[in-house]
């Protein structure tokens, strides 16, 4: 199964953002088969860890914080190295409607975007951006496209579909309404808070 | 620039040389890489190796070059590409990163069948040359096809599905698989493969063709796909053209004239919508409705290939479309993807620089141009083709989502920048871009 565009975006953008400095080592934390497979395909030479490894790296991908373990994992991640960038994937309430959740759930008890931002608040991690996939106007455009489809206007349905795709990535408050989000946080050198 | 087999063979050889050199620049050690621009969605974020339909045109093009020139260099290139496919095969027979615009997912259709088809074309050449490598390639192609059939064959519908759990049929994808099965049947002397799979597939393709409709402009059109018994009323000239080689091959092998008639009707439909500049609309819908943009450029190689297959029965002149294709070649040697991506939503072109996705040369589109152009070379012209020409840098004004900038490409990298601000930087061969501004967070 190819999976939803939401998770495809989340995995792709996490990897793109984490790999912005290609010579720096990267740590990937994931434990469900869904994320392990998706990340291994994109980063075939990077080990996937179920828990944070002992040595710290400047770049981290965490897919994804879960309710019982998130605080402990974050504590293990917060090691004293000069500068770190963390990209987290969160599945939010609407994510459960996505096809992955019927076949290979990405998470068991996801912390979600609200819980993740709360978790990071008051720590050394400073959230620099939150991206959400298929929220707000993107959903509205998609619905309009479906209406045109039902009215037997596939030409207009396709145009609204592409309008929806163009608005698929949201940031700021709209991102928090999305089924799936990516949180980018920095730690160290000017990024320290709390 | 307009050319044909007789009037400008050495110009054509230069076009092919520059394209072959560009393809080489896109290679990582184990495959062809690069971003993808496509109608359904683009892949600007995953830029690594794709083992998809790009291999059909690349390997076929090298085979044409080898046959026309007798130069073993091209056979070595074809084998190098075939080895990429071998290396990417997963234990279940499917291929890694075989979903083109949705890479790095496996199980791509028609991409895995297209890879098998490419391998089988190479098997035929290697057998003729008594080169025993054919055995390994045949085994891999057989496993790909076996996996496709075990995963997608719908025994009750007697056709291949597009997804295992959805009753569905996509004629052009099924056509690619049918072509591969015909070659496999011929090589392995297994005629039952044709009766069991190819005949039902071709019959289902014909069942998706409009033969008697109230609007004569749609006669010959083939529905893009269907779900159960419900056809989807969309007609893509490119994908209809991609049905033609299987119908022509089916006619030769099975001897059923219905397939030849269907191929001719399909080509007539495609060319009925050709514009004077040689380009074709992206998609047509019933009642003369269309979303014409983007017009493919590199991919028109597949439309020209279909015209070539039916050249002795269909009077159409390929010159305008061939000129449209060749004029799309960038200084780097790669051929532009399209014209009009910026109009995809509104379907109105404005006087503005082209969209970044228009300019972006993509391996999985350039392969179609490569296969067609190499097929047109005379033996003497083919002798002059080389793939070690230095790439000329390409620099063009372009836009993406309202952001004006400059597209640049050279031997090592491809980029999009606004003044001194780099928005996108991909080092050729890398699996992700080194720079990707949020303006490029789009699929």
Coordinates of C-alpha atoms in Angstrom, one line a residue:
Chain A
X1 CA 0.0 0.0 0.0
X2 CA 1.4 3.4 -0.9
X3 CA -0.2 5.2 2.0
X4 CA -1.6 8.6 2.5
X5 CA -0.1 11.8 1.1
X6 CA 0.0 13.2 4.7
X7 CA 2.5 10.6 6.0
X8 CA 4.4 10.7 2.7
X9 CA 4.9 14.5 3.2
X10 CA 5.8 14.0 6.9
X11 CA 8.5 11.4 6.2
X12 CA 9.9 13.2 3.2
X13 CA 10.1 16.6 4.8
X14 CA 11.6 15.2 8.0
X15 CA 14.3 13.6 6.0
X16 CA 14.9 16.8 3.9
X17 CA 15.1 19.0 6.9
X18 CA 17.3 16.6 8.9
X19 CA 19.6 16.1 5.9
X20 CA 20.1 19.8 5.2
X21 CA 23.8 19.4 6.2
X22 CA 24.7 16.2 4.5
X23 CA 28.0 15.5 6.3
X24 CA 26.5 15.6 9.8
X25 CA 25.5 12.4 11.4
X26 CA 21.9 11.7 12.0
X27 CA 19.9 9.7 14.6
X28 CA 16.6 8.2 13.7
X29 CA 14.2 7.0 16.4
X30 CA 11.2 5.0 15.4
X31 CA 9.7 1.8 16.7
X32 CA 6.6 0.9 14.7
X33 CA 7.1 -1.1 11.4
X34 CA 5.3 1.7 9.5
X35 CA 7.9 4.3 10.4
X36 CA 10.9 1.9 10.4
X37 CA 10.1 0.9 6.8
X38 CA 9.3 4.4 5.6
X39 CA 12.5 5.9 7.1
X40 CA 14.7 3.0 6.1
X41 CA 13.6 3.5 2.4
X42 CA 14.6 7.2 2.6
X43 CA 17.7 6.8 4.7
X44 CA 19.0 3.3 3.7
X45 CA 22.4 3.7 5.4
X46 CA 21.2 5.2 8.7
X47 CA 20.4 2.8 11.5
X48 CA 16.8 3.1 12.9
X49 CA 16.8 3.1 16.7
X50 CA 13.9 2.1 18.9
X51 CA 15.4 4.3 21.7
X52 CA 17.9 7.1 21.6
X53 CA 21.5 5.8 21.3
X54 CA 24.2 6.7 23.8
X55 CA 26.0 9.1 21.6
X56 CA 24.4 12.4 20.5
X57 CA 24.2 13.6 17.0
X58 CA 23.5 17.1 15.6
X59 CA 20.4 16.0 13.8
X60 CA 17.5 13.9 15.0
X61 CA 14.3 12.4 13.6
X62 CA 11.8 11.1 16.1
X63 CA 8.8 9.3 14.7
X64 CA 6.9 9.7 16.9
X65 CA 6.4 10.7 20.6
X66 CA 4.0 8.3 22.3
X67 CA 2.2 9.0 25.6
X68 CA 3.9 6.6 27.9
X69 CA 7.5 7.1 26.8
X70 CA 7.8 10.6 25.3
X71 CA 9.2 12.3 28.4
X72 CA 11.8 9.6 29.0
X73 CA 12.9 9.6 25.3
X74 CA 13.2 13.4 25.3
X75 CA 15.3 13.3 28.4
X76 CA 17.6 10.8 26.8
X77 CA 17.8 13.0 23.7
X78 CA 18.8 16.2 25.6
X79 CA 22.5 15.6 25.7
X80 CA 25.0 18.4 25.9
X81 CA 26.3 18.9 22.4
X82 CA 26.7 22.4 20.8
X83 CA 23.7 22.4 18.4
X84 CA 20.9 20.0 17.6
X85 CA 18.0 20.0 15.3
X86 CA 15.1 17.7 16.0
X87 CA 12.3 16.8 13.6
X88 CA 9.3 15.1 15.1
X89 CA 6.3 13.5 13.4
X90 CA 3.0 13.6 15.2
X91 CA -0.2 11.8 14.4
X92 CA -3.2 13.9 15.5
X93 CA -6.8 13.2 16.1
X94 CA -7.8 13.2 12.4
X95 CA -5.0 10.9 11.5
X96 CA -7.0 7.9 12.5
X97 CA -9.1 8.3 9.4
X98 CA -6.1 7.7 7.2
X99 CA -5.7 4.3 5.6
X100 CA -2.5 3.5 7.5
X101 CA -4.4 3.2 10.7
X102 CA -6.4 0.3 9.3
X103 CA -3.4 -1.7 8.2
X104 CA -0.2 -0.7 10.0
X105 CA -0.8 2.0 12.6
X106 CA 2.1 4.4 12.8
X107 CA 1.7 4.8 16.6
X108 CA 0.0 3.1 19.5
X109 CA -0.8 6.0 21.7
X110 CA 0.4 9.1 19.9
X111 CA 1.1 12.2 21.9
X112 CA -0.3 14.4 19.1
X113 CA 0.7 17.9 18.3
X114 CA -0.7 19.5 21.4
X115 CA 1.0 17.0 23.7
X116 CA 4.2 17.3 21.8
X117 CA 4.3 21.1 22.0
X118 CA 3.5 20.8 25.7
X119 CA 6.3 18.3 26.2
X120 CA 8.8 20.6 24.5
X121 CA 7.7 23.7 26.4
X122 CA 10.0 24.6 29.2
X123 CA 12.8 22.4 27.9
X124 CA 16.0 23.4 26.1
X125 CA 14.3 22.7 22.8
X126 CA 12.9 25.7 21.0
X127 CA 10.2 25.0 18.5
X128 CA 11.1 26.8 15.3
X129 CA 8.3 25.7 13.0
X130 CA 5.3 23.4 12.9
X131 CA 4.1 22.0 9.6
X132 CA 0.8 20.3 9.1
X133 CA -0.5 18.3 6.1
X134 CA -4.0 18.7 4.7
X135 CA -5.6 21.2 7.1
X136 CA -7.8 24.2 6.7
X137 CA -8.1 25.5 3.2
X138 CA -6.6 22.3 1.8
X139 CA -9.6 20.4 3.2
X140 CA -12.1 22.9 1.9
X141 CA -10.5 22.8 -1.6
X142 CA -10.7 19.0 -1.5
X143 CA -14.4 19.1 -0.6
X144 CA -15.1 21.5 -3.5
X145 CA -13.3 19.1 -5.8
X146 CA -15.5 16.2 -4.6
X147 CA -18.6 18.3 -5.2
X148 CA -17.5 19.0 -8.8
X149 CA -16.9 15.3 -9.2
X150 CA -20.4 14.4 -8.0
X151 CA -21.7 17.0 -10.5
X152 CA -20.0 15.1 -13.3
X153 CA -17.4 17.8 -13.9
X154 CA -14.2 15.8 -13.7
X155 CA -12.3 18.7 -15.3
X156 CA -13.2 21.1 -12.5
X157 CA -12.7 18.4 -9.9
X158 CA -9.2 17.9 -11.1
X159 CA -8.4 21.6 -11.0
X160 CA -9.7 21.8 -7.4
X161 CA -7.7 18.7 -6.5
X162 CA -4.5 20.5 -7.7
X163 CA -5.6 23.6 -5.8
X164 CA -5.9 21.4 -2.7
X165 CA -2.5 19.9 -3.3
X166 CA -0.9 23.3 -3.7
X167 CA -2.3 24.2 -0.2
X168 CA -1.5 20.8 1.4
X169 CA 1.3 22.1 3.6
X170 CA 0.2 24.5 6.2
X171 CA 2.2 26.1 9.0
X172 CA 1.4 28.2 12.1
X173 CA -2.0 27.6 13.8
X174 CA -3.6 25.9 10.8
X175 CA -0.9 23.2 11.0
X176 CA -2.1 22.2 14.4
X177 CA -5.5 21.1 12.9
X178 CA -3.9 18.8 10.4
X179 CA -4.1 15.0 10.7
X180 CA -0.3 14.7 10.7
X181 CA 2.3 17.3 11.7
X182 CA 6.0 17.8 11.7
X183 CA 7.5 19.8 14.5
X184 CA 11.0 21.3 14.1
X185 CA 12.9 22.2 17.2
X186 CA 16.4 23.5 17.8
X187 CA 18.6 23.2 20.9
X188 CA 21.8 25.1 21.8
X189 CA 23.6 28.2 20.5
X190 CA 20.8 30.8 20.5
X191 CA 18.1 28.3 20.4
X192 CA 18.1 27.6 24.2
X193 CA 15.0 28.4 26.1
X194 CA 13.7 27.6 29.5
Chain B
X1 CA 14.6 22.5 -35.6
X2 CA 12.8 19.9 -37.7
X3 CA 14.5 16.7 -38.7
X4 CA 13.7 13.3 -40.0
X5 CA 15.6 10.1 -40.8
X6 CA 16.9 11.4 -44.1
X7 CA 17.5 15.1 -43.8
X8 CA 19.5 15.7 -40.6
X9 CA 21.0 12.5 -39.2
X10 CA 24.0 14.1 -37.7
X11 CA 22.0 16.8 -36.0
X12 CA 19.9 14.0 -34.5
X13 CA 23.1 12.3 -33.5
X14 CA 24.2 15.4 -31.6
X15 CA 20.8 15.7 -29.9
X16 CA 21.1 12.0 -28.8
X17 CA 24.7 12.5 -27.7
X18 CA 23.8 15.4 -25.5
X19 CA 20.9 13.5 -24.1
X20 CA 23.0 10.5 -23.4
X21 CA 25.6 12.6 -21.7
X22 CA 22.9 14.2 -19.6
X23 CA 21.6 10.8 -18.6
X24 CA 25.1 9.8 -17.5
X25 CA 25.2 12.9 -15.3
X26 CA 22.1 11.7 -13.5
X27 CA 23.6 8.4 -12.5
X28 CA 24.6 7.4 -9.0
X29 CA 26.7 4.3 -8.7
X30 CA 23.7 2.0 -8.7
X31 CA 21.0 3.9 -10.7
X32 CA 19.5 7.0 -12.3
X33 CA 18.4 9.7 -9.9
X34 CA 16.7 13.1 -9.7
X35 CA 13.6 14.9 -8.9
X36 CA 10.3 14.1 -10.6
X37 CA 7.7 16.5 -12.0
X38 CA 4.4 14.8 -12.9
X39 CA 0.7 15.5 -13.4
X40 CA -0.5 13.6 -10.3
X41 CA 2.2 14.8 -8.0
X42 CA 5.9 15.6 -8.1
X43 CA 8.8 14.3 -6.1
X44 CA 11.1 17.1 -5.3
X45 CA 12.0 15.8 -1.9
X46 CA 13.0 12.2 -2.6
X47 CA 15.6 12.5 -5.4
X48 CA 17.4 9.2 -5.1
X49 CA 17.5 6.2 -7.3
X50 CA 14.2 5.3 -8.9
X51 CA 13.8 1.8 -10.4
X52 CA 10.8 2.6 -12.5
X53 CA 9.7 3.1 -16.1
X54 CA 12.8 5.3 -16.7
X55 CA 14.6 1.9 -17.3
X56 CA 12.3 1.0 -20.2
X57 CA 13.4 3.9 -22.3
X58 CA 17.0 4.0 -21.1
X59 CA 17.7 0.3 -21.8
X60 CA 15.7 0.4 -25.1
X61 CA 17.6 3.5 -26.2
X62 CA 21.0 1.8 -25.5
X63 CA 19.8 -1.3 -27.4
X64 CA 18.9 0.9 -30.4
X65 CA 22.3 2.5 -30.3
X66 CA 24.0 -0.9 -30.1
X67 CA 22.0 -2.3 -32.9
X68 CA 22.5 0.7 -35.2
X69 CA 26.2 1.2 -34.5
X70 CA 27.5 -2.3 -33.4
X71 CA 29.4 -0.5 -30.7
X72 CA 29.7 -2.7 -27.6
X73 CA 29.9 0.4 -25.4
X74 CA 26.1 0.7 -25.7
X75 CA 25.5 -2.9 -24.8
X76 CA 27.6 -2.3 -21.7
X77 CA 25.5 0.7 -20.8
X78 CA 22.3 -1.3 -21.3
X79 CA 23.7 -4.1 -19.1
X80 CA 24.8 -1.5 -16.4
X81 CA 21.2 -0.3 -16.3
X82 CA 19.9 -3.8 -16.2
X83 CA 22.2 -4.5 -13.2
X84 CA 20.6 -1.6 -11.4
X85 CA 17.2 -3.5 -11.7
X86 CA 18.7 -6.8 -10.6
X87 CA 20.3 -5.1 -7.6
X88 CA 16.9 -3.5 -6.6
X89 CA 14.9 -6.6 -6.7
X90 CA 13.3 -7.5 -3.3
X91 CA 12.9 -11.1 -2.1
X92 CA 9.3 -11.1 -3.2
X93 CA 10.2 -10.2 -6.7
X94 CA 9.1 -6.5 -6.6
X95 CA 11.5 -3.6 -6.9
X96 CA 12.7 -1.0 -4.5
X97 CA 11.7 2.6 -5.3
X98 CA 9.6 1.6 -8.2
X99 CA 6.8 4.2 -7.9
X100 CA 8.3 7.2 -9.8
X101 CA 6.5 10.2 -8.5
X102 CA 5.7 8.3 -5.3
X103 CA 9.2 7.0 -4.7
X104 CA 10.8 5.5 -2.7
X105 CA 7.8 3.1 -2.5
X106 CA 8.0 -0.3 -4.1
X107 CA 5.2 -2.0 -6.1
X108 CA 4.9 0.7 -8.7
X109 CA 2.7 0.2 -11.7
X110 CA 3.4 0.1 -14.6
X111 CA 6.9 0.7 -13.5
X112 CA 7.9 -2.8 -12.4
X113 CA 6.4 -4.2 -15.6
X114 CA 8.3 -1.6 -17.6
X115 CA 11.5 -2.7 -15.9
X116 CA 10.8 -6.3 -16.8
X117 CA 10.1 -5.3 -20.4
X118 CA 13.4 -3.5 -20.6
X119 CA 15.2 -6.6 -19.2
X120 CA 13.5 -8.9 -21.7
X121 CA 14.4 -6.6 -24.6
X122 CA 18.0 -6.9 -23.5
X123 CA 17.7 -10.7 -23.1
X124 CA 16.8 -10.9 -26.8
X125 CA 19.9 -8.9 -27.8
X126 CA 22.2 -10.9 -25.5
X127 CA 20.9 -14.2 -26.7
X128 CA 21.6 -13.2 -30.3
X129 CA 25.2 -12.2 -29.1
X130 CA 25.6 -15.5 -27.3
X131 CA 26.2 -13.5 -24.1
X132 CA 25.1 -15.7 -21.2
X133 CA 24.2 -12.8 -19.0
X134 CA 20.7 -13.1 -20.5
X135 CA 20.0 -16.0 -18.1
X136 CA 20.2 -13.8 -15.1
X137 CA 18.2 -11.0 -16.6
X138 CA 15.5 -13.4 -17.7
X139 CA 15.2 -14.9 -14.2
X140 CA 14.8 -11.4 -12.7
X141 CA 12.2 -10.3 -15.3
X142 CA 10.3 -13.6 -14.8
X143 CA 10.2 -12.9 -11.0
X144 CA 9.0 -9.4 -11.6
X145 CA 6.2 -10.5 -13.9
X146 CA 5.3 -13.4 -11.6
X147 CA 5.0 -11.1 -8.6
X148 CA 2.9 -8.7 -10.7
X149 CA 0.5 -11.5 -11.7
X150 CA 0.3 -13.0 -8.2
X151 CA -0.4 -9.7 -6.6
X152 CA -2.6 -8.0 -9.2
X153 CA -4.2 -10.7 -11.4
X154 CA -8.0 -10.7 -10.9
X155 CA -9.1 -14.1 -12.0
X156 CA -12.8 -13.3 -12.0
X157 CA -12.4 -10.2 -14.1
X158 CA -9.5 -11.8 -16.2
X159 CA -7.5 -8.7 -16.0
X160 CA -4.8 -7.0 -13.8
X161 CA -5.8 -4.7 -11.1
X162 CA -4.0 -1.5 -10.3
X163 CA -4.1 -2.3 -6.6
X164 CA -4.5 -5.7 -5.1
X165 CA -7.5 -4.9 -2.9
X166 CA -9.4 -2.6 -5.3
X167 CA -11.3 -3.9 -8.4
X168 CA -9.7 -1.6 -10.9
X169 CA -8.1 -1.6 -14.4
X170 CA -5.7 0.9 -16.0
X171 CA -5.3 0.2 -19.7
X172 CA -1.9 1.8 -20.3
X173 CA -0.4 0.0 -17.3
X174 CA -1.9 -3.3 -18.3
X175 CA -0.6 -2.7 -21.8
X176 CA 3.0 -2.4 -20.5
X177 CA 2.6 -5.7 -18.6
X178 CA 1.1 -7.4 -21.7
X179 CA 4.1 -6.3 -23.7
X180 CA 6.4 -7.8 -21.1
X181 CA 4.4 -11.0 -20.9
X182 CA 4.5 -11.4 -24.7
X183 CA 8.2 -11.1 -24.7
X184 CA 8.5 -13.5 -21.8
X185 CA 6.3 -16.0 -23.5
X186 CA 8.3 -15.8 -26.7
X187 CA 11.7 -16.2 -25.0
X188 CA 10.6 -19.0 -22.7
X189 CA 8.4 -20.7 -25.3
X190 CA 5.4 -20.5 -23.0
X191 CA 2.4 -19.8 -25.3
X192 CA -0.1 -20.3 -22.5
X193 CA 1.1 -17.0 -21.0
X194 CA -0.4 -15.3 -24.1
X195 CA -3.7 -17.1 -24.0
X196 CA -4.0 -16.9 -20.2
X197 CA -3.0 -13.3 -19.7
X198 CA -2.3 -11.3 -22.8
X199 CA -5.5 -12.0 -24.7
X200 CA -7.7 -11.1 -21.7
X201 CA -5.7 -8.0 -21.0
X202 CA -5.8 -6.8 -24.6
X203 CA -9.5 -7.6 -24.8
X204 CA -10.1 -5.5 -21.6
X205 CA -8.2 -2.6 -23.1
X206 CA -10.4 -2.8 -26.2
X207 CA -13.4 -2.8 -23.9
X208 CA -12.2 0.5 -22.5
X209 CA -12.1 2.1 -26.0
X210 CA -14.9 4.3 -27.3
X211 CA -15.9 2.9 -30.8
X212 CA -19.4 4.3 -31.4
X213 CA -20.2 7.5 -29.5
X214 CA -22.3 10.4 -30.4
X215 CA -19.4 12.7 -30.7
X216 CA -17.0 11.5 -33.4
X217 CA -14.1 13.4 -31.9
X218 CA -14.0 10.8 -29.1
X219 CA -13.9 7.7 -31.4
X220 CA -10.8 5.7 -30.5
X221 CA -10.4 7.2 -27.1
X222 CA -9.5 4.8 -24.3
X223 CA -10.7 5.5 -20.8
X224 CA -7.9 6.2 -18.4
X225 CA -9.1 3.6 -15.9
X226 CA -12.1 2.0 -14.3
X227 CA -13.2 0.8 -10.9
X228 CA -15.3 -2.3 -11.3
X229 CA -17.6 -1.8 -14.2
X230 CA -17.4 2.0 -13.9
X231 CA -15.0 3.7 -16.3
X232 CA -13.4 7.0 -15.3
X233 CA -14.2 9.6 -18.0
X234 CA -10.8 11.0 -18.6
X235 CA -8.7 10.6 -21.7
X236 CA -4.9 11.2 -21.6
X237 CA -3.3 11.3 -25.0
X238 CA 0.0 10.1 -23.6
X239 CA -1.5 7.2 -21.8
X240 CA -3.6 6.2 -24.8
X241 CA -0.5 6.2 -26.9
X242 CA 1.2 4.0 -24.4
X243 CA -1.5 1.3 -25.1
X244 CA -0.5 1.2 -28.8
X245 CA 2.7 -0.8 -28.7
X246 CA 1.0 -3.7 -26.8
X247 CA -1.9 -3.7 -29.3
X248 CA 0.5 -3.7 -32.3
X249 CA 2.6 -6.5 -30.7
X250 CA -0.6 -8.4 -29.8
X251 CA -1.7 -8.2 -33.4
X252 CA 1.6 -9.7 -34.6
X253 CA 1.6 -12.5 -32.0
X254 CA -2.0 -13.4 -31.8
X255 CA -3.1 -12.4 -35.3
X256 CA -6.4 -10.8 -34.1
X257 CA -7.1 -7.8 -36.4
X258 CA -9.2 -6.2 -33.7
X259 CA -6.1 -5.2 -31.9
X260 CA -4.7 -3.5 -35.0
X261 CA -7.9 -1.6 -35.5
X262 CA -7.9 -0.5 -31.9
X263 CA -4.4 0.7 -32.2
X264 CA -5.2 2.7 -35.3
X265 CA -8.3 4.2 -33.8
X266 CA -6.4 5.1 -30.7
X267 CA -3.7 6.9 -32.6
X268 CA -6.3 8.7 -34.7
X269 CA -7.9 9.9 -31.5
X270 CA -4.6 11.1 -30.1
X271 CA -3.6 13.0 -33.3
X272 CA -7.1 14.5 -33.7
X273 CA -6.3 16.7 -30.6
X274 CA -2.7 17.5 -31.7
X275 CA -2.1 21.3 -31.9
X276 CA -0.3 23.0 -34.8
X277 CA 2.9 23.3 -32.7
X278 CA 3.0 19.5 -32.4
X279 CA 2.1 19.4 -28.7
X280 CA -0.9 17.5 -27.2
X281 CA -3.3 18.4 -24.4
X282 CA -2.8 16.8 -21.1
X283 CA -6.3 15.4 -20.5
X284 CA -9.6 15.4 -22.2
X285 CA -13.0 14.9 -20.7
X286 CA -16.4 14.3 -22.3
X287 CA -18.3 17.2 -23.9
X288 CA -15.1 18.8 -25.3
X289 CA -13.8 19.7 -21.9
X290 CA -10.2 19.6 -21.2
X291 CA -7.3 20.5 -18.9
X292 CA -4.7 21.0 -21.6
X293 CA -1.8 22.1 -19.4
X294 CA 0.8 21.0 -18.8
X295 CA 1.7 19.8 -22.3
X296 CA 4.4 17.1 -22.1
X297 CA 7.6 17.6 -23.9
X298 CA 10.1 14.8 -23.2
X299 CA 7.3 12.3 -22.8
X300 CA 6.1 12.9 -26.4
X301 CA 8.8 10.4 -27.3
X302 CA 6.2 7.7 -26.4
X303 CA 3.6 9.4 -28.7
X304 CA 6.1 9.5 -31.5
X305 CA 7.0 5.8 -30.9
X306 CA 3.3 4.9 -31.3
X307 CA 3.2 6.9 -34.6
X308 CA 6.3 5.2 -35.8
X309 CA 4.8 1.7 -35.1
X310 CA 1.8 2.6 -37.2
X311 CA 3.6 4.7 -39.8
X312 CA 2.8 2.5 -42.7
X313 CA -0.9 2.5 -42.0
X314 CA -1.5 6.0 -40.6
X315 CA -0.6 9.0 -42.8
X316 CA 0.2 11.4 -39.9
X317 CA 3.3 13.5 -40.1
X318 CA 5.4 13.2 -37.0
X319 CA 7.5 16.3 -37.8
X320 CA 5.7 18.8 -35.7
X321 CA 5.7 16.7 -32.6
X322 CA 9.3 15.7 -33.2
X323 CA 10.2 19.4 -33.5
X324 CA 8.3 20.1 -30.3
X325 CA 10.3 17.4 -28.6
X326 CA 13.7 18.3 -29.9
X327 CA 13.2 22.1 -29.3
X328 CA 12.7 21.2 -25.6
X329 CA 16.3 20.1 -25.2
X330 CA 18.1 22.3 -22.7
X331 CA 21.7 23.4 -23.1
X332 CA 22.6 20.7 -20.5
X333 CA 21.3 18.0 -22.9
X334 CA 18.3 17.0 -20.8
X335 CA 14.8 17.6 -22.3
X336 CA 12.3 19.8 -20.5
X337 CA 9.4 18.0 -18.8
X338 CA 6.6 20.2 -20.0
X339 CA 5.0 23.6 -20.9
X340 CA 2.4 25.1 -18.7
X341 CA 2.7 23.5 -15.2
X342 CA 1.9 26.9 -13.7
X343 CA -1.5 26.7 -15.4
X344 CA -2.4 23.3 -13.9
X345 CA -4.9 24.9 -11.5
X346 CA -6.4 27.7 -13.6
X347 CA -5.6 26.3 -17.1
X348 CA -4.7 29.7 -18.3
X349 CA -1.2 30.5 -19.4
X350 CA 0.1 33.9 -18.6
X351 CA 3.1 35.8 -20.0
X352 CA 5.5 34.7 -17.3
X353 CA 8.7 32.6 -17.1
X354 CA 8.1 28.8 -17.2
X355 CA 7.3 26.9 -14.0
X356 CA 10.3 25.2 -12.4
X357 CA 8.6 21.8 -13.0
X358 CA 8.4 22.6 -16.8
X359 CA 12.1 23.1 -17.0
X360 CA 13.1 20.2 -14.7
X361 CA 14.6 17.4 -16.9
X362 CA 13.4 14.1 -15.4
X363 CA 15.0 10.7 -16.1
X364 CA 11.6 9.1 -16.2
X365 CA 10.4 11.4 -19.0
X366 CA 13.7 11.8 -20.9
X367 CA 13.9 8.0 -21.3
X368 CA 10.9 8.2 -23.6
X369 CA 12.6 10.8 -25.8
X370 CA 15.8 8.8 -25.7
X371 CA 14.1 5.6 -26.8
X372 CA 12.4 7.4 -29.7
X373 CA 15.3 9.5 -30.9
X374 CA 17.8 6.6 -30.8
X375 CA 15.3 4.5 -32.9
X376 CA 15.5 7.2 -35.6
X377 CA 19.3 7.1 -36.1
X378 CA 20.8 5.8 -39.3
X379 CA 23.7 3.4 -38.7
X380 CA 26.2 6.1 -39.8
X381 CA 24.7 8.6 -37.5
X382 CA 24.7 6.1 -34.6
X383 CA 28.4 5.6 -35.1
X384 CA 29.0 9.3 -34.1
X385 CA 26.9 9.2 -30.9
X386 CA 28.9 9.4 -27.7
X387 CA 27.9 10.0 -24.1
X388 CA 31.0 11.8 -22.8
X389 CA 30.3 15.3 -24.1
X390 CA 30.7 18.0 -21.4
X391 CA 27.4 19.3 -20.1
X392 CA 26.8 22.9 -21.0
X393 CA 25.4 24.8 -18.0
X394 CA 21.7 25.7 -18.3
X395 CA 20.4 28.9 -16.9
X396 CA 16.8 30.0 -17.2
X397 CA 14.4 32.4 -15.5
X398 CA 11.5 30.4 -14.0
X399 CA 8.9 30.5 -11.3
X400 CA 7.3 28.3 -8.7
X401 CA 4.1 29.2 -6.8
X402 CA 4.5 32.8 -7.7
X403 CA 8.2 33.0 -6.7
X404 CA 10.4 34.2 -9.5
X405 CA 13.9 32.8 -9.7
X406 CA 16.6 31.2 -11.8
X407 CA 16.9 27.6 -12.7
X408 CA 20.5 26.4 -13.2
X409 CA 21.9 23.0 -14.0
X410 CA 25.4 21.8 -14.7
X411 CA 27.3 18.5 -14.5
X412 CA 27.2 18.4 -10.7
X413 CA 24.0 20.0 -9.6
X414 CA 20.6 21.5 -10.3
X415 CA 19.3 24.5 -8.4
X416 CA 16.5 27.1 -8.1
X417 CA 17.5 30.4 -6.5
X418 CA 16.0 33.9 -6.1
X419 CA 18.9 36.3 -6.4
X420 CA 21.5 35.1 -4.0
X421 CA 19.0 33.1 -1.9
X422 CA 19.2 29.4 -2.7
X423 CA 15.7 27.9 -2.6
X424 CA 16.5 24.4 -3.9
X425 CA 19.8 22.7 -4.4
X426 CA 20.2 19.1 -5.5
X427 CA 23.6 17.6 -6.0
X428 CA 23.2 15.0 -8.7
X429 CA 23.1 11.5 -7.3
X430 CA 22.0 12.5 -3.8
X431 CA 18.8 11.0 -2.4
X432 CA 17.6 14.3 -0.9
X433 CA 18.1 18.0 -1.9
X434 CA 20.8 19.8 0.1
X435 CA 18.6 22.9 0.2
X436 CA 14.8 22.9 0.0
X437 CA 13.0 26.1 0.9
X438 CA 9.4 25.8 2.2
X439 CA 8.3 27.3 -1.2
X440 CA 9.2 23.8 -2.6
X441 CA 7.2 22.0 0.0
X442 CA 4.8 20.9 -2.7
X443 CA 4.2 17.6 -4.4

